[in-house]
Tab-separated table of C-alpha atoms in Angstrom:
chain	number	residue	atom	x	y	z
A	6	MET	CA	64.371	-25.398	32.519
A	7	LYS	CA	65.691	-22.158	30.982
A	8	LEU	CA	66.099	-23.311	27.840
A	9	LEU	CA	62.167	-24.846	27.871
A	10	SER	CA	60.734	-20.743	28.117
A	11	PRO	CA	62.117	-19.748	25.151
A	12	ALA	CA	61.447	-22.525	23.046
A	13	LEU	CA	57.202	-22.217	24.748
A	14	TYR	CA	57.733	-18.500	23.672
A	15	PHE	CA	58.926	-19.678	20.356
A	16	CYS	CA	55.763	-21.951	19.753
A	17	ILE	CA	52.840	-19.680	21.222
A	18	TYR	CA	54.094	-16.726	18.888
A	19	PHE	CA	54.328	-19.094	15.414
A	20	SER	CA	50.859	-20.757	16.847
A	21	PHE	CA	49.485	-17.421	16.902
A	22	TYR	CA	51.177	-15.931	13.486
A	23	VAL	CA	50.494	-19.195	11.658
A	24	SER	CA	46.966	-18.177	13.192
A	25	LEU	CA	46.336	-14.799	11.922
A	26	SER	CA	48.023	-15.797	8.462
A	27	GLN	CA	45.748	-18.347	7.528
A	28	ASN	CA	43.175	-17.565	4.524
A	29	SER	CA	39.280	-17.181	5.269
A	30	ASN	CA	37.233	-20.026	2.865
A	31	ILE	CA	34.582	-20.072	0.855
A	32	SER	CA	32.259	-22.231	-0.901
A	33	GLU	CA	29.202	-22.802	-2.426
A	34	TYR	CA	26.233	-26.021	-2.426
A	35	SER	CA	23.131	-26.467	-2.446
A	36	LYS	CA	21.678	-27.616	0.597
A	37	GLU	CA	17.950	-29.158	0.818
A	38	LEU	CA	15.457	-27.935	3.348
A	39	ASN	CA	11.930	-28.823	4.897
A	40	THR	CA	10.002	-26.495	2.276
A	41	TYR	CA	5.932	-24.696	2.382
A	42	ASN	CA	6.176	-23.686	-1.177
A	43	PHE	CA	4.475	-20.561	-3.142
A	44	SER	CA	2.328	-20.781	-6.043
A	45	ASP	CA	3.227	-19.964	-9.736
A	46	PRO	CA	2.218	-16.344	-10.175
A	47	ASN	CA	-0.858	-15.218	-10.232
A	48	PRO	CA	-1.956	-13.697	-13.736
A	49	ILE	CA	-3.946	-10.982	-12.826
A	50	PRO	CA	-1.689	-7.611	-13.766
A	51	ILE	CA	-0.664	-6.352	-10.343
A	52	LEU	CA	-1.996	-2.919	-10.897
A	53	THR	CA	-5.658	-4.045	-9.949
A	54	ASN	CA	-3.925	-4.225	-6.403
A	55	ASN	CA	-0.909	-2.414	-5.903
A	56	ALA	CA	-0.023	-0.387	-8.539
A	57	LYS	CA	2.827	1.031	-6.902
A	58	ILE	CA	4.961	-2.553	-7.717
A	59	TYR	CA	4.084	-2.842	-11.134
A	60	PRO	CA	5.619	-4.538	-13.175
A	61	TYR	CA	6.466	-7.186	-10.864
A	62	PHE	CA	3.581	-9.685	-10.088
A	63	THR	CA	1.924	-11.567	-6.627
A	64	PHE	CA	1.669	-15.602	-5.484
A	65	ASP	CA	-1.323	-15.979	-3.258
A	66	GLY	CA	-1.448	-19.788	-2.835
A	67	TYR	CA	1.061	-20.903	-0.356
A	68	GLN	CA	1.363	-24.829	0.634
A	69	ILE	CA	0.671	-26.150	3.838
A	70	ASN	CA	2.727	-29.421	3.589
A	71	ASN	CA	6.101	-29.043	3.392
A	72	THR	CA	8.315	-30.737	0.723
A	73	LYS	CA	12.623	-31.093	0.266
A	74	GLU	CA	13.448	-28.679	-1.765
A	75	LYS	CA	17.725	-27.731	-2.694
A	76	PHE	CA	19.118	-24.604	-2.050
A	77	LYS	CA	22.131	-23.136	-3.091
A	78	VAL	CA	24.488	-22.167	-0.174
A	79	ILE	CA	27.390	-20.064	-0.326
A	80	GLU	CA	29.344	-20.629	2.909
A	81	LEU	CA	32.201	-17.842	4.312
A	82	GLU	CA	34.614	-19.188	6.686
A	83	ASN	CA	37.225	-18.518	9.045
A	84	ASN	CA	38.315	-19.873	12.283
A	85	TYR	CA	36.702	-18.420	14.387
A	86	VAL	CA	32.988	-18.283	12.292
A	87	LYS	CA	30.741	-19.858	9.422
A	88	VAL	CA	28.716	-17.153	7.650
A	89	PHE	CA	25.897	-18.782	5.489
A	90	VAL	CA	24.073	-17.069	2.352
A	91	THR	CA	21.534	-17.754	0.534
A	92	PRO	CA	21.215	-16.578	-3.614
A	93	GLU	CA	18.444	-18.249	-3.949
A	94	LEU	CA	15.918	-16.723	-1.497
A	95	GLY	CA	17.083	-12.988	-1.269
A	96	GLY	CA	19.997	-12.975	-1.073
A	97	LYS	CA	19.601	-12.917	3.093
A	98	VAL	CA	22.050	-13.785	5.075
A	99	TRP	CA	20.743	-16.924	6.414
A	100	GLY	CA	22.463	-17.795	9.473
A	101	ALA	CA	26.129	-16.830	11.284
A	102	ILE	CA	27.264	-20.158	13.580
A	103	GLU	CA	30.442	-18.962	16.007
A	104	LYS	CA	32.569	-21.901	16.009
A	105	SER	CA	34.250	-22.291	19.414
A	106	THR	CA	30.716	-22.853	20.880
A	107	GLY	CA	28.755	-23.791	17.906
A	108	GLU	CA	26.067	-21.612	18.719
A	109	GLU	CA	24.419	-19.734	16.304
A	110	PHE	CA	24.670	-15.156	17.076
A	111	ILE	CA	22.490	-15.361	14.115
A	112	TYR	CA	19.393	-17.836	13.660
A	113	ARG	CA	19.097	-20.115	10.876
A	114	ASN	CA	16.026	-21.299	10.255
A	115	GLU	CA	16.241	-24.770	9.330
A	116	VAL	CA	12.444	-24.796	7.568
A	117	VAL	CA	11.403	-22.000	4.872
A	118	LYS	CA	7.958	-21.689	5.583
A	119	PHE	CA	6.630	-18.644	3.244
A	120	ARG	CA	3.938	-16.626	4.325
A	121	ASN	CA	2.414	-13.664	2.652
A	122	ILE	CA	3.865	-10.308	4.098
A	123	SER	CA	6.044	-8.985	1.443
A	124	MET	CA	5.522	-6.997	-1.384
A	125	ARG	CA	5.101	-9.938	-3.822
A	126	GLY	CA	3.654	-12.179	-1.300
A	127	PRO	CA	5.877	-14.852	0.076
A	128	TRP	CA	8.672	-13.943	2.966
A	129	THR	CA	10.149	-16.363	5.608
A	130	SER	CA	11.543	-16.137	8.202
A	131	GLY	CA	15.537	-16.236	10.056
A	132	GLY	CA	18.362	-14.592	8.835
A	133	ILE	CA	19.370	-10.816	7.952
A	134	GLU	CA	16.978	-9.485	4.999
A	135	PHE	CA	18.082	-6.993	2.647
A	136	ASN	CA	15.649	-4.478	1.773
A	137	PHE	CA	15.436	-1.735	-0.989
A	138	GLY	CA	13.156	-0.061	-3.276
A	139	ILE	CA	10.101	1.718	-2.084
A	140	ILE	CA	8.602	-0.126	0.977
A	141	GLY	CA	10.531	-2.971	3.051
A	142	HIS	CA	10.223	-6.901	1.973
A	143	HIS	CA	11.709	-5.668	-0.935
A	144	PRO	CA	10.349	-7.943	-4.609
A	145	SER	CA	13.148	-10.238	-4.742
A	146	THR	CA	12.700	-11.518	-0.449
A	147	ALA	CA	11.758	-14.981	-1.799
A	148	THR	CA	13.050	-15.000	-4.964
A	149	PRO	CA	16.740	-15.517	-6.984
A	150	VAL	CA	18.844	-12.840	-6.685
A	151	ASP	CA	22.042	-12.539	-8.252
A	152	TYR	CA	25.602	-12.955	-6.280
A	153	ILE	CA	29.214	-13.525	-7.233
A	154	ILE	CA	31.591	-14.979	-4.570
A	155	GLN	CA	35.512	-13.702	-4.886
A	156	LYS	CA	38.797	-14.562	-2.824
A	157	ASN	CA	40.493	-11.245	-1.206
A	158	ASN	CA	43.877	-10.283	-1.941
A	159	ASP	CA	44.290	-9.686	1.933
A	160	GLY	CA	42.831	-13.096	2.926
A	161	SER	CA	38.903	-12.735	3.072
A	162	VAL	CA	36.403	-13.705	1.347
A	163	SER	CA	33.138	-11.959	0.002
A	164	CYS	CA	29.593	-12.425	-1.318
A	165	THR	CA	28.030	-10.035	-3.331
A	166	VAL	CA	23.961	-10.265	-3.917
A	167	GLY	CA	22.069	-7.854	-5.703
A	168	ASN	CA	19.412	-6.809	-8.376
A	169	ILE	CA	17.507	-4.437	-9.939
A	170	ASP	CA	14.185	-2.962	-8.340
A	171	LEU	CA	12.452	-2.645	-11.208
A	172	PRO	CA	9.155	0.328	-9.949
A	173	SER	CA	12.065	2.726	-8.731
A	174	ARG	CA	14.008	1.632	-11.230
A	175	THR	CA	17.656	1.572	-8.972
A	176	GLN	CA	19.969	-1.262	-8.632
A	177	TRP	CA	21.096	-2.867	-5.283
A	178	ARG	CA	23.633	-4.721	-3.665
A	179	VAL	CA	25.208	-5.658	-0.558
A	180	LYS	CA	28.959	-7.428	-0.332
A	181	ILE	CA	29.681	-9.499	2.412
A	182	THR	CA	32.886	-9.696	3.557
A	183	LEU	CA	34.480	-12.821	6.081
A	184	PRO	CA	38.318	-10.977	7.093
A	185	ASN	CA	40.376	-14.220	7.909
A	186	ASN	CA	41.520	-12.824	11.332
A	187	LEU	CA	37.892	-11.377	12.952
A	188	SER	CA	35.120	-13.288	14.181
A	189	ALA	CA	33.222	-10.870	12.872
A	190	PHE	CA	31.972	-10.247	8.963
A	191	HIS	CA	30.608	-6.814	7.866
A	192	THR	CA	28.638	-5.793	4.664
A	193	ASP	CA	28.464	-3.241	2.694
A	194	ALA	CA	25.888	-1.593	0.944
A	195	LEU	CA	25.257	0.169	-2.884
A	196	TRP	CA	21.948	1.341	-3.720
A	197	TYR	CA	22.430	3.311	-7.221
A	198	ASN	CA	20.067	4.923	-9.421
A	199	PRO	CA	21.416	4.730	-13.014
A	200	THR	CA	18.492	7.553	-14.442
A	201	PRO	CA	19.264	10.913	-14.949
A	202	LEU	CA	18.528	13.839	-12.812
């Protein structure tokens, strides 16, 4: 019995060490979602009804019937959580799941229903939306933003999303990082004004 105790302690320590040393993973794929899409842009210049978001145009029409649409998803995963980022839907954190229970701790809407809420019109619920610029629901909230994925030296993974806000002539970026040993992710935001003083 005394020989079993040190062996048992070694196994527990080793399995704990192995679980901490495992790296986070990052993957990129397309997911098909029921989508109530929006129209082509309104050809009338925005100066006529909302000059503060010039030079953007607006989208005025919205579907009442859904269709299947594919959206790019960036999945960050470690032993504890999965985090989903959608660069084609404004770069939002689309949702997050705690793996031991399978429960969402950030709501992931499985239906993309665009409606006239944001500065340019289309907006959809779900996830965490990043807002920069002159008013909430930034101009790219329903359209693709730039992104890059990376595996970090410390075993964590990151997805950085960002865009240029044309009315304010500023640039924004949000780096979403999932460490390999935590059941949480963190974000680092940068809002940069490149114009001279």
